[in-house]
Amino acid sequence: MVSVTLDQVTKRFDSVIAVDRVSLEVEEGEFFFLLGPSGCGKTTLLRMIAGFYRPEGGHVRFGDRDVTDLPPNVRNTGMVFQNYALWPHMTVRKNVEYGLAMRNVERSEMDRRVDRALGMVQMGAYADRSPNQLSGGQQQRVALARALVIEPDVVLMDEPLSNLDARLRLEMREQILALHKEIGTTMIYVTHDQKEALAMSNRMAVMDSGRVVQVGTPRDLYQRPASRFVADFIGEINLIPGKLLDAGSGYSVETGLGTLRAEECPAGLAKGDGVLCAIRPEGLAFLEGEGTPGDNTVTGKVHSVIYLGEVEQYLIELVDGTMAKMVEHDPVTQRAQPGDDVRLRFSPTRVVLLPSRGEGDAEAL
Ligand code: ATP
């Protein structure tokens, strides 16, 4: 396993800048995710790491080795694609041993490694089948075995679970996580599915229009998004516009709902700046009685309620017209009906202040 360093990597296709000066450090043994909406440049970046595309600018390093100009076959990466990309005319065993045969590994060693790789993905019993006799999930497990059998320094995965149904996707998440734990190889995984990235990654980079806009652990990115784009892309968020009043200890924001307080404020925001108070739906709660001193309090009218079993989702029109989403966990009884006037509270610790436009977004970087 190796670390992977990207240094100001850029790739254009005619007038489109698919990847724009991306710098990243993926640590040895890390399970790192590239997350972003369709067309943001994730696949192009992964392909530059694999060596399928040569960047116009910047460098790709595996450990201390600069691999920018090396072809894919000498980088020792294993690749897993969304569409499995198995050879239909070869058996499962032949598919998996292909990379070893290309490396002139001798027969007995090859058999040993293929058996081990198929065992790791629980496909040993299917070695003599052809890919068209397998389900999608089984084909993807063979594709994984094929990537792992060469004992790669880095495993690269491009939306590997997108073609599977929801239940199988969850099962395969677990299996891939267990494999990563077992072999410890550096893995880089591309997805547009934020839940997959939250559930599986050690760290992730969120991309927008060819740029990396934020890097962090799932918890960092969910709880402390640095921009509206990241806040919106990872999960649901309520955004209340306002103006920053104080930049001392504890922060006040003048909004259409009154003065709201936040505990933290990112560097770069100053008194008088336009800001968005970002609050996750689970950060809001119904206020009954006097509430907790120090909490923010807002009022509104219930617009709609959706019962989902483990949670109940409320859409509430606040007095400034903002439609706020709120979730109640373990909703044994429904707390309010559409049309009810309600008061909500949220702690200043749950408020993330974001620049109201520009900063932190791809076009401003
Ligand atoms: P998706 O999740 O839809 O696969 P992505 O984030 O992986 O999207 P890329 O496939 O990397 O995005 O594409 C980034 C940009 O580069 C897009 O605007 C795309 O149209 C463009 N692009 C990608 N490959 C090519 C190509 N071979 N020729 C021309 N333009 C390309």
Short mmCIF file of C-alpha atoms and ligand atoms in Angstrom, two decimals:
data_model
loop_
_atom_site.label_atom_id
_atom_site.label_comp_id
_atom_site.label_asym_id
_atom_site.label_seq_id
_atom_site.Cartn_x
_atom_site.Cartn_y
_atom_site.Cartn_z
CA MET A 1 0.00 0.00 0.00
CA VAL A 2 1.11 3.55 -0.72
CA SER A 3 0.01 7.12 -0.16
CA VAL A 4 -1.36 8.97 -3.20
CA THR A 5 -0.56 12.64 -3.68
CA LEU A 6 -2.17 14.86 -6.26
CA ASP A 7 -0.45 18.15 -6.81
CA GLN A 8 -2.31 20.81 -8.84
CA VAL A 9 -3.68 18.20 -11.24
CA THR A 10 -5.60 19.59 -14.24
CA LYS A 11 -7.38 17.91 -17.16
CA ARG A 12 -9.23 19.55 -20.05
CA PHE A 13 -11.42 18.13 -22.77
CA ASP A 14 -11.45 20.83 -25.44
CA SER A 15 -13.11 23.81 -23.77
CA VAL A 16 -14.24 21.85 -20.65
CA ILE A 17 -11.93 21.92 -17.63
CA ALA A 18 -12.95 18.55 -16.16
CA VAL A 19 -10.43 18.71 -13.28
CA ASP A 20 -9.06 22.04 -12.21
CA ARG A 21 -5.86 22.28 -10.11
CA VAL A 22 -6.76 19.54 -7.64
CA SER A 23 -4.36 18.91 -4.77
CA LEU A 24 -5.03 16.03 -2.35
CA GLU A 25 -3.17 13.71 -0.01
CA VAL A 26 -4.56 10.22 0.43
CA GLU A 27 -2.77 8.43 3.24
CA GLU A 28 -1.39 4.91 3.18
CA GLY A 29 -4.17 2.43 3.88
CA GLU A 30 -6.88 5.06 3.84
CA PHE A 31 -10.34 4.45 2.40
CA PHE A 32 -10.79 7.76 0.61
CA PHE A 33 -13.87 8.93 -1.29
CA LEU A 34 -14.30 11.38 -4.15
CA LEU A 35 -17.87 12.62 -3.85
CA GLY A 36 -19.79 15.04 -6.02
CA PRO A 37 -22.66 15.51 -8.46
CA SER A 38 -22.64 14.14 -11.99
CA GLY A 39 -20.09 15.85 -14.21
CA CYS A 40 -17.98 17.34 -11.38
CA GLY A 41 -14.85 15.51 -12.57
CA LYS A 42 -14.59 12.53 -10.17
CA THR A 43 -14.14 9.86 -12.85
CA THR A 44 -11.65 11.97 -14.75
CA LEU A 45 -9.61 12.41 -11.57
CA LEU A 46 -9.72 8.66 -10.82
CA ARG A 47 -8.65 7.91 -14.37
CA MET A 48 -5.63 10.19 -13.97
CA ILE A 49 -4.68 8.29 -10.81
CA ALA A 50 -5.04 5.01 -12.73
CA GLY A 51 -3.04 6.38 -15.66
CA PHE A 52 -5.79 6.22 -18.30
CA TYR A 53 -5.56 10.01 -18.76
CA ARG A 54 -2.47 12.15 -18.63
CA PRO A 55 -3.00 15.47 -16.84
CA GLU A 56 -2.18 18.69 -18.70
CA GLY A 57 -0.75 20.09 -15.53
CA GLY A 58 0.34 18.88 -12.13
CA HIS A 59 1.71 15.65 -10.70
CA VAL A 60 0.45 12.31 -9.40
CA ARG A 61 2.68 10.57 -6.85
CA PHE A 62 2.43 7.10 -5.29
CA GLY A 63 4.52 7.41 -2.14
CA ASP A 64 7.72 9.15 -3.31
CA ARG A 65 7.35 7.89 -6.86
CA ASP A 66 6.15 10.36 -9.49
CA VAL A 67 3.82 8.28 -11.70
CA THR A 68 2.40 11.15 -13.79
CA ASP A 69 3.99 9.88 -17.00
CA LEU A 70 3.70 6.14 -16.32
CA PRO A 71 1.18 4.00 -18.23
CA PRO A 72 -1.55 2.20 -16.23
CA ASN A 73 0.00 -1.27 -16.44
CA VAL A 74 3.09 -0.32 -14.43
CA ARG A 75 1.29 1.62 -11.67
CA ASN A 76 0.10 -1.49 -9.83
CA THR A 77 -3.44 -0.27 -9.31
CA GLY A 78 -6.54 -2.49 -9.26
CA MET A 79 -9.62 -0.96 -10.84
CA VAL A 80 -13.31 -1.75 -10.30
CA PHE A 81 -15.88 -0.26 -12.67
CA GLN A 82 -19.60 0.41 -12.36
CA ASN A 83 -20.42 -2.02 -15.20
CA TYR A 84 -18.10 -4.77 -13.84
CA ALA A 85 -16.21 -4.97 -17.20
CA LEU A 86 -15.73 -8.74 -17.01
CA TRP A 87 -14.77 -10.60 -20.19
CA PRO A 88 -17.93 -12.50 -21.15
CA HIS A 89 -16.10 -15.27 -23.05
CA MET A 90 -13.89 -16.20 -20.07
CA THR A 91 -14.82 -18.13 -16.93
CA VAL A 92 -14.71 -16.43 -13.55
CA ARG A 93 -11.32 -18.07 -12.89
CA LYS A 94 -9.88 -16.89 -16.22
CA ASN A 95 -11.17 -13.37 -15.59
CA VAL A 96 -9.50 -13.23 -12.21
CA GLU A 97 -6.20 -14.78 -13.29
CA TYR A 98 -5.86 -12.52 -16.35
CA GLY A 99 -3.81 -9.85 -14.56
CA LEU A 100 -1.46 -12.50 -13.16
CA ALA A 101 -1.04 -14.19 -16.54
CA MET A 102 -0.09 -10.81 -18.02
CA ARG A 103 2.56 -10.57 -15.32
CA ASN A 104 3.87 -14.06 -16.16
CA VAL A 105 3.14 -15.41 -12.69
CA GLU A 106 3.79 -19.15 -12.65
CA ARG A 107 0.87 -21.57 -12.69
CA SER A 108 0.82 -22.89 -9.11
CA GLU A 109 1.30 -19.42 -7.63
CA MET A 110 -1.41 -18.10 -9.94
CA ASP A 111 -3.88 -20.80 -8.81
CA ARG A 112 -3.10 -20.10 -5.18
CA ARG A 113 -3.68 -16.36 -5.56
CA VAL A 114 -6.85 -16.73 -7.63
CA ASP A 115 -8.33 -19.14 -5.06
CA ARG A 116 -7.47 -16.72 -2.29
CA ALA A 117 -8.98 -13.71 -4.09
CA LEU A 118 -12.17 -15.62 -4.95
CA GLY A 119 -12.34 -16.80 -1.34
CA MET A 120 -12.07 -13.22 -0.09
CA VAL A 121 -15.22 -12.29 -2.01
CA GLN A 122 -17.00 -15.61 -1.33
CA MET A 123 -16.98 -16.62 -4.98
CA GLY A 124 -14.81 -19.75 -4.79
CA ALA A 125 -17.73 -22.00 -5.72
CA TYR A 126 -18.39 -20.06 -8.94
CA ALA A 127 -14.90 -20.28 -10.48
CA ASP A 128 -15.99 -22.28 -13.54
CA ARG A 129 -19.06 -20.25 -14.42
CA SER A 130 -19.13 -17.62 -17.09
CA PRO A 131 -20.06 -14.05 -16.08
CA ASN A 132 -23.48 -14.22 -17.76
CA GLN A 133 -24.43 -17.02 -15.35
CA LEU A 134 -23.95 -14.66 -12.38
CA SER A 135 -26.12 -11.99 -10.73
CA GLY A 136 -24.99 -8.36 -10.77
CA GLY A 137 -23.74 -8.58 -7.19
CA GLN A 138 -21.77 -11.75 -7.94
CA GLN A 139 -20.26 -10.19 -11.06
CA GLN A 140 -19.15 -7.20 -9.02
CA ARG A 141 -17.54 -9.51 -6.46
CA VAL A 142 -15.60 -11.19 -9.28
CA ALA A 143 -14.53 -7.75 -10.51
CA LEU A 144 -13.31 -7.02 -6.98
CA ALA A 145 -11.37 -10.29 -6.87
CA ARG A 146 -9.81 -9.44 -10.23
CA ALA A 147 -8.69 -6.06 -8.88
CA LEU A 148 -7.31 -7.54 -5.64
CA VAL A 149 -5.54 -10.61 -7.05
CA ILE A 150 -2.61 -8.59 -8.39
CA GLU A 151 -1.97 -7.31 -4.84
CA PRO A 152 -2.27 -3.69 -5.92
CA ASP A 153 -0.74 -0.76 -4.06
CA VAL A 154 -3.96 1.17 -4.61
CA VAL A 155 -7.51 0.00 -5.40
CA LEU A 156 -9.57 2.43 -7.47
CA MET A 157 -13.35 2.03 -7.61
CA ASP A 158 -15.68 3.97 -9.87
CA GLU A 159 -19.31 3.83 -8.65
CA PRO A 160 -18.95 0.07 -8.06
CA LEU A 161 -22.37 -0.35 -6.45
CA SER A 162 -24.52 1.89 -8.66
CA ASN A 163 -25.94 -0.95 -10.77
CA LEU A 164 -27.09 -3.00 -7.79
CA ASP A 165 -30.46 -2.84 -6.07
CA ALA A 166 -30.73 -1.01 -2.75
CA ARG A 167 -30.52 -4.06 -0.49
CA LEU A 168 -27.56 -5.60 -2.28
CA ARG A 169 -25.82 -2.24 -2.23
CA LEU A 170 -26.01 -2.20 1.56
CA GLU A 171 -24.71 -5.76 1.76
CA MET A 172 -21.82 -5.00 -0.59
CA ARG A 173 -20.90 -1.89 1.43
CA GLU A 174 -20.33 -4.16 4.40
CA GLN A 175 -18.32 -6.64 2.37
CA ILE A 176 -16.08 -3.98 0.82
CA LEU A 177 -15.49 -2.42 4.25
CA ALA A 178 -14.57 -5.83 5.67
CA LEU A 179 -12.19 -6.43 2.75
CA HIS A 180 -10.53 -3.08 3.30
CA LYS A 181 -10.07 -3.95 6.95
CA GLU A 182 -8.60 -7.32 6.06
CA ILE A 183 -6.12 -6.24 3.37
CA GLY A 184 -5.49 -2.64 4.48
CA THR A 185 -4.77 -1.40 0.95
CA THR A 186 -5.19 2.26 0.07
CA MET A 187 -8.57 2.59 -1.64
CA ILE A 188 -10.03 5.50 -3.59
CA TYR A 189 -13.72 5.28 -4.35
CA VAL A 190 -15.79 7.53 -6.59
CA THR A 191 -19.49 8.05 -5.92
CA HIS A 192 -22.26 10.60 -6.19
CA ASP A 193 -24.08 8.85 -3.34
CA GLN A 194 -23.48 10.87 -0.18
CA LYS A 195 -24.86 8.13 2.07
CA GLU A 196 -22.32 5.67 0.66
CA ALA A 197 -19.52 8.16 1.29
CA LEU A 198 -20.73 8.91 4.84
CA ALA A 199 -21.09 5.23 5.68
CA MET A 200 -17.83 3.93 4.22
CA SER A 201 -15.11 6.55 4.01
CA ASN A 202 -12.28 7.42 6.38
CA ARG A 203 -12.15 10.79 4.65
CA MET A 204 -13.66 12.27 1.53
CA ALA A 205 -13.16 15.12 -0.89
CA VAL A 206 -16.28 16.87 -2.14
CA MET A 207 -15.95 18.07 -5.73
CA ASP A 208 -17.85 20.74 -7.63
CA SER A 209 -17.13 21.80 -11.23
CA GLY A 210 -13.69 20.19 -11.38
CA ARG A 211 -12.51 21.57 -8.02
CA VAL A 212 -12.17 20.03 -4.59
CA VAL A 213 -14.27 22.26 -2.33
CA GLN A 214 -13.79 20.49 1.03
CA VAL A 215 -11.89 17.52 2.45
CA GLY A 216 -12.62 15.86 5.77
CA THR A 217 -14.07 12.99 7.73
CA PRO A 218 -17.77 12.21 7.28
CA ARG A 219 -18.48 13.82 10.65
CA ASP A 220 -16.52 17.00 9.76
CA LEU A 221 -18.29 17.43 6.48
CA TYR A 222 -21.75 16.71 7.79
CA GLN A 223 -21.46 18.76 10.94
CA ARG A 224 -19.14 21.53 9.73
CA PRO A 225 -19.72 22.10 6.02
CA ALA A 226 -17.69 25.07 4.80
CA SER A 227 -20.03 26.18 2.05
CA ARG A 228 -23.64 26.11 1.01
CA PHE A 229 -22.74 23.65 -1.76
CA VAL A 230 -21.33 21.07 0.69
CA ALA A 231 -24.10 21.67 3.23
CA ASP A 232 -26.73 21.06 0.54
CA PHE A 233 -24.99 18.15 -1.12
CA ILE A 234 -24.41 16.12 2.05
CA GLY A 235 -27.80 15.65 3.67
CA GLU A 236 -30.66 18.06 4.24
CA ILE A 237 -30.09 21.53 5.60
CA ASN A 238 -32.13 24.59 6.64
CA LEU A 239 -30.63 27.91 5.60
CA ILE A 240 -31.72 31.13 7.25
CA PRO A 241 -30.22 34.29 5.72
CA GLY A 242 -29.00 37.13 7.92
CA LYS A 243 -26.25 39.61 8.75
CA LEU A 244 -23.42 38.97 11.19
CA LEU A 245 -23.70 41.39 14.13
CA ASP A 246 -20.85 40.48 16.43
CA ALA A 247 -17.64 38.66 15.85
CA GLY A 248 -16.60 38.20 19.46
CA SER A 249 -17.13 35.16 21.64
CA GLY A 250 -20.50 33.73 20.63
CA TYR A 251 -21.90 35.18 17.43
CA SER A 252 -25.19 36.96 16.76
CA VAL A 253 -26.93 37.12 13.43
CA GLU A 254 -29.75 39.49 12.58
CA THR A 255 -32.38 37.55 10.59
CA GLY A 256 -36.03 37.85 9.58
CA LEU A 257 -36.73 35.56 12.55
CA GLY A 258 -35.03 37.81 15.09
CA THR A 259 -31.50 37.59 16.40
CA LEU A 260 -30.06 34.08 16.24
CA ARG A 261 -26.92 32.92 17.98
CA ALA A 262 -24.14 30.63 16.81
CA GLU A 263 -21.30 29.31 18.93
CA GLU A 264 -18.66 29.21 16.21
CA CYS A 265 -17.84 31.33 13.21
CA PRO A 266 -15.50 30.39 10.38
CA ALA A 267 -12.45 32.55 9.80
CA GLY A 268 -12.95 35.14 7.11
CA LEU A 269 -16.39 36.34 8.17
CA ALA A 270 -16.58 39.82 9.63
CA LYS A 271 -19.18 41.98 11.29
CA GLY A 272 -21.73 43.22 8.74
CA ASP A 273 -21.20 40.27 6.33
CA GLY A 274 -24.17 38.48 4.80
CA VAL A 275 -24.32 34.94 6.22
CA LEU A 276 -26.51 31.86 6.17
CA CYS A 277 -27.38 30.14 9.43
CA ALA A 278 -27.28 26.45 8.48
CA ILE A 279 -29.09 23.99 10.75
CA ARG A 280 -29.65 20.28 10.10
CA PRO A 281 -33.30 19.09 10.44
CA GLU A 282 -32.37 16.95 13.46
CA GLY A 283 -30.94 20.06 15.17
CA LEU A 284 -34.46 21.54 15.50
CA ALA A 285 -36.91 20.48 18.20
CA PHE A 286 -40.40 21.52 19.29
CA LEU A 287 -40.32 23.99 22.15
CA GLU A 288 -42.71 23.24 24.95
CA GLY A 289 -42.96 25.41 28.05
CA GLU A 290 -40.06 27.75 28.67
CA GLY A 291 -37.42 25.73 26.83
CA THR A 292 -33.69 25.74 27.49
CA PRO A 293 -32.11 29.09 28.37
CA GLY A 294 -29.68 30.24 25.70
CA ASP A 295 -31.33 28.30 22.86
CA ASN A 296 -32.52 30.01 19.70
CA THR A 297 -36.30 30.12 19.38
CA VAL A 298 -38.35 30.60 16.19
CA THR A 299 -42.03 30.32 15.37
CA GLY A 300 -43.91 28.99 12.37
CA LYS A 301 -46.87 27.00 11.07
CA VAL A 302 -46.79 23.29 10.25
CA HIS A 303 -47.12 22.80 6.51
CA SER A 304 -46.97 19.01 6.21
CA VAL A 305 -46.03 15.91 8.19
CA ILE A 306 -44.66 12.63 6.82
CA TYR A 307 -44.46 9.52 9.04
CA LEU A 308 -41.57 7.23 8.04
CA GLY A 309 -41.52 4.76 10.93
CA GLU A 310 -38.25 5.52 12.65
CA VAL A 311 -38.61 9.26 12.05
CA GLU A 312 -41.36 11.78 11.43
CA GLN A 313 -40.58 14.65 9.05
CA TYR A 314 -42.19 18.03 9.55
CA LEU A 315 -42.15 20.84 7.02
CA ILE A 316 -42.74 24.12 8.85
CA GLU A 317 -43.21 27.57 7.33
CA LEU A 318 -41.31 29.98 9.58
CA VAL A 319 -42.56 33.54 10.02
CA ASP A 320 -40.01 34.90 7.50
CA GLY A 321 -41.34 32.48 4.85
CA THR A 322 -38.45 29.98 5.16
CA MET A 323 -39.64 26.36 4.79
CA ALA A 324 -37.84 24.52 7.57
CA LYS A 325 -37.41 20.76 7.70
CA MET A 326 -37.42 19.08 11.08
CA VAL A 327 -37.18 15.41 12.01
CA GLU A 328 -38.31 13.73 15.18
CA HIS A 329 -36.71 10.38 15.96
CA ASP A 330 -38.73 7.47 17.32
CA PRO A 331 -42.05 9.28 16.85
CA VAL A 332 -44.40 7.29 19.04
CA THR A 333 -47.10 9.95 18.62
CA GLN A 334 -47.52 12.78 16.12
CA ARG A 335 -46.56 16.04 17.84
CA ALA A 336 -48.34 18.57 15.57
CA GLN A 337 -50.83 18.69 12.70
CA PRO A 338 -50.67 20.71 9.47
CA GLY A 339 -51.91 24.23 10.25
CA ASP A 340 -50.74 24.20 13.89
CA ASP A 341 -48.71 27.15 15.14
CA VAL A 342 -45.50 25.85 16.69
CA ARG A 343 -42.37 27.10 18.38
CA LEU A 344 -39.02 25.50 17.61
CA ARG A 345 -35.73 25.68 19.43
CA PHE A 346 -32.17 24.91 18.44
CA SER A 347 -28.92 25.23 20.27
CA PRO A 348 -26.29 27.75 19.07
CA THR A 349 -23.93 24.73 18.85
CA ARG A 350 -26.08 23.37 15.99
CA VAL A 351 -25.82 26.54 13.89
CA VAL A 352 -23.11 26.61 11.22
CA LEU A 353 -22.44 30.04 9.77
CA LEU A 354 -21.74 30.05 6.04
CA PRO A 355 -20.82 32.87 3.73
CA SER A 356 -24.06 33.81 1.97
CA ARG A 357 -22.56 33.51 -1.49
CA GLY A 358 -19.37 32.69 -3.30
CA GLU A 359 -16.66 31.82 -0.81
CA GLY A 360 -16.01 28.12 -0.47
CA ASP A 361 -17.79 27.34 -3.73
CA ALA A 362 -15.91 26.06 -6.77
CA GLU A 363 -16.21 29.25 -8.78
CA ALA A 364 -14.74 31.32 -5.95
CA LEU A 365 -11.67 29.12 -5.39
P1 ATP B 1 -20.55 11.12 -13.40
O1 ATP B 1 -20.86 10.90 -11.96
O2 ATP B 1 -21.76 11.53 -14.22
O3 ATP B 1 -19.77 9.99 -14.04
P2 ATP B 1 -18.12 12.67 -13.01
O4 ATP B 1 -18.10 13.52 -11.81
O5 ATP B 1 -17.39 11.38 -12.94
O6 ATP B 1 -19.61 12.44 -13.49
P3 ATP B 1 -16.49 13.19 -15.31
O7 ATP B 1 -16.93 11.97 -16.06
O8 ATP B 1 -15.14 13.19 -14.76
O9 ATP B 1 -17.54 13.56 -14.18
O10 ATP B 1 -16.65 14.43 -16.30
C1 ATP B 1 -16.24 15.76 -15.96
C2 ATP B 1 -16.50 16.69 -17.14
O11 ATP B 1 -15.67 16.34 -18.23
C3 ATP B 1 -17.92 16.62 -17.69
O12 ATP B 1 -18.30 17.91 -18.08
C4 ATP B 1 -17.80 15.70 -18.87
O13 ATP B 1 -18.78 15.99 -19.84
C5 ATP B 1 -16.41 16.00 -19.37
N1 ATP B 1 -15.78 14.81 -19.98
C6 ATP B 1 -15.47 13.66 -19.35
N2 ATP B 1 -14.86 12.79 -20.19
C7 ATP B 1 -14.80 13.41 -21.40
C8 ATP B 1 -14.27 13.03 -22.68
N3 ATP B 1 -13.68 11.85 -22.87
N4 ATP B 1 -14.38 13.94 -23.68
C9 ATP B 1 -14.94 15.15 -23.48
N5 ATP B 1 -15.44 15.56 -22.28
C10 ATP B 1 -15.38 14.72 -21.27
#
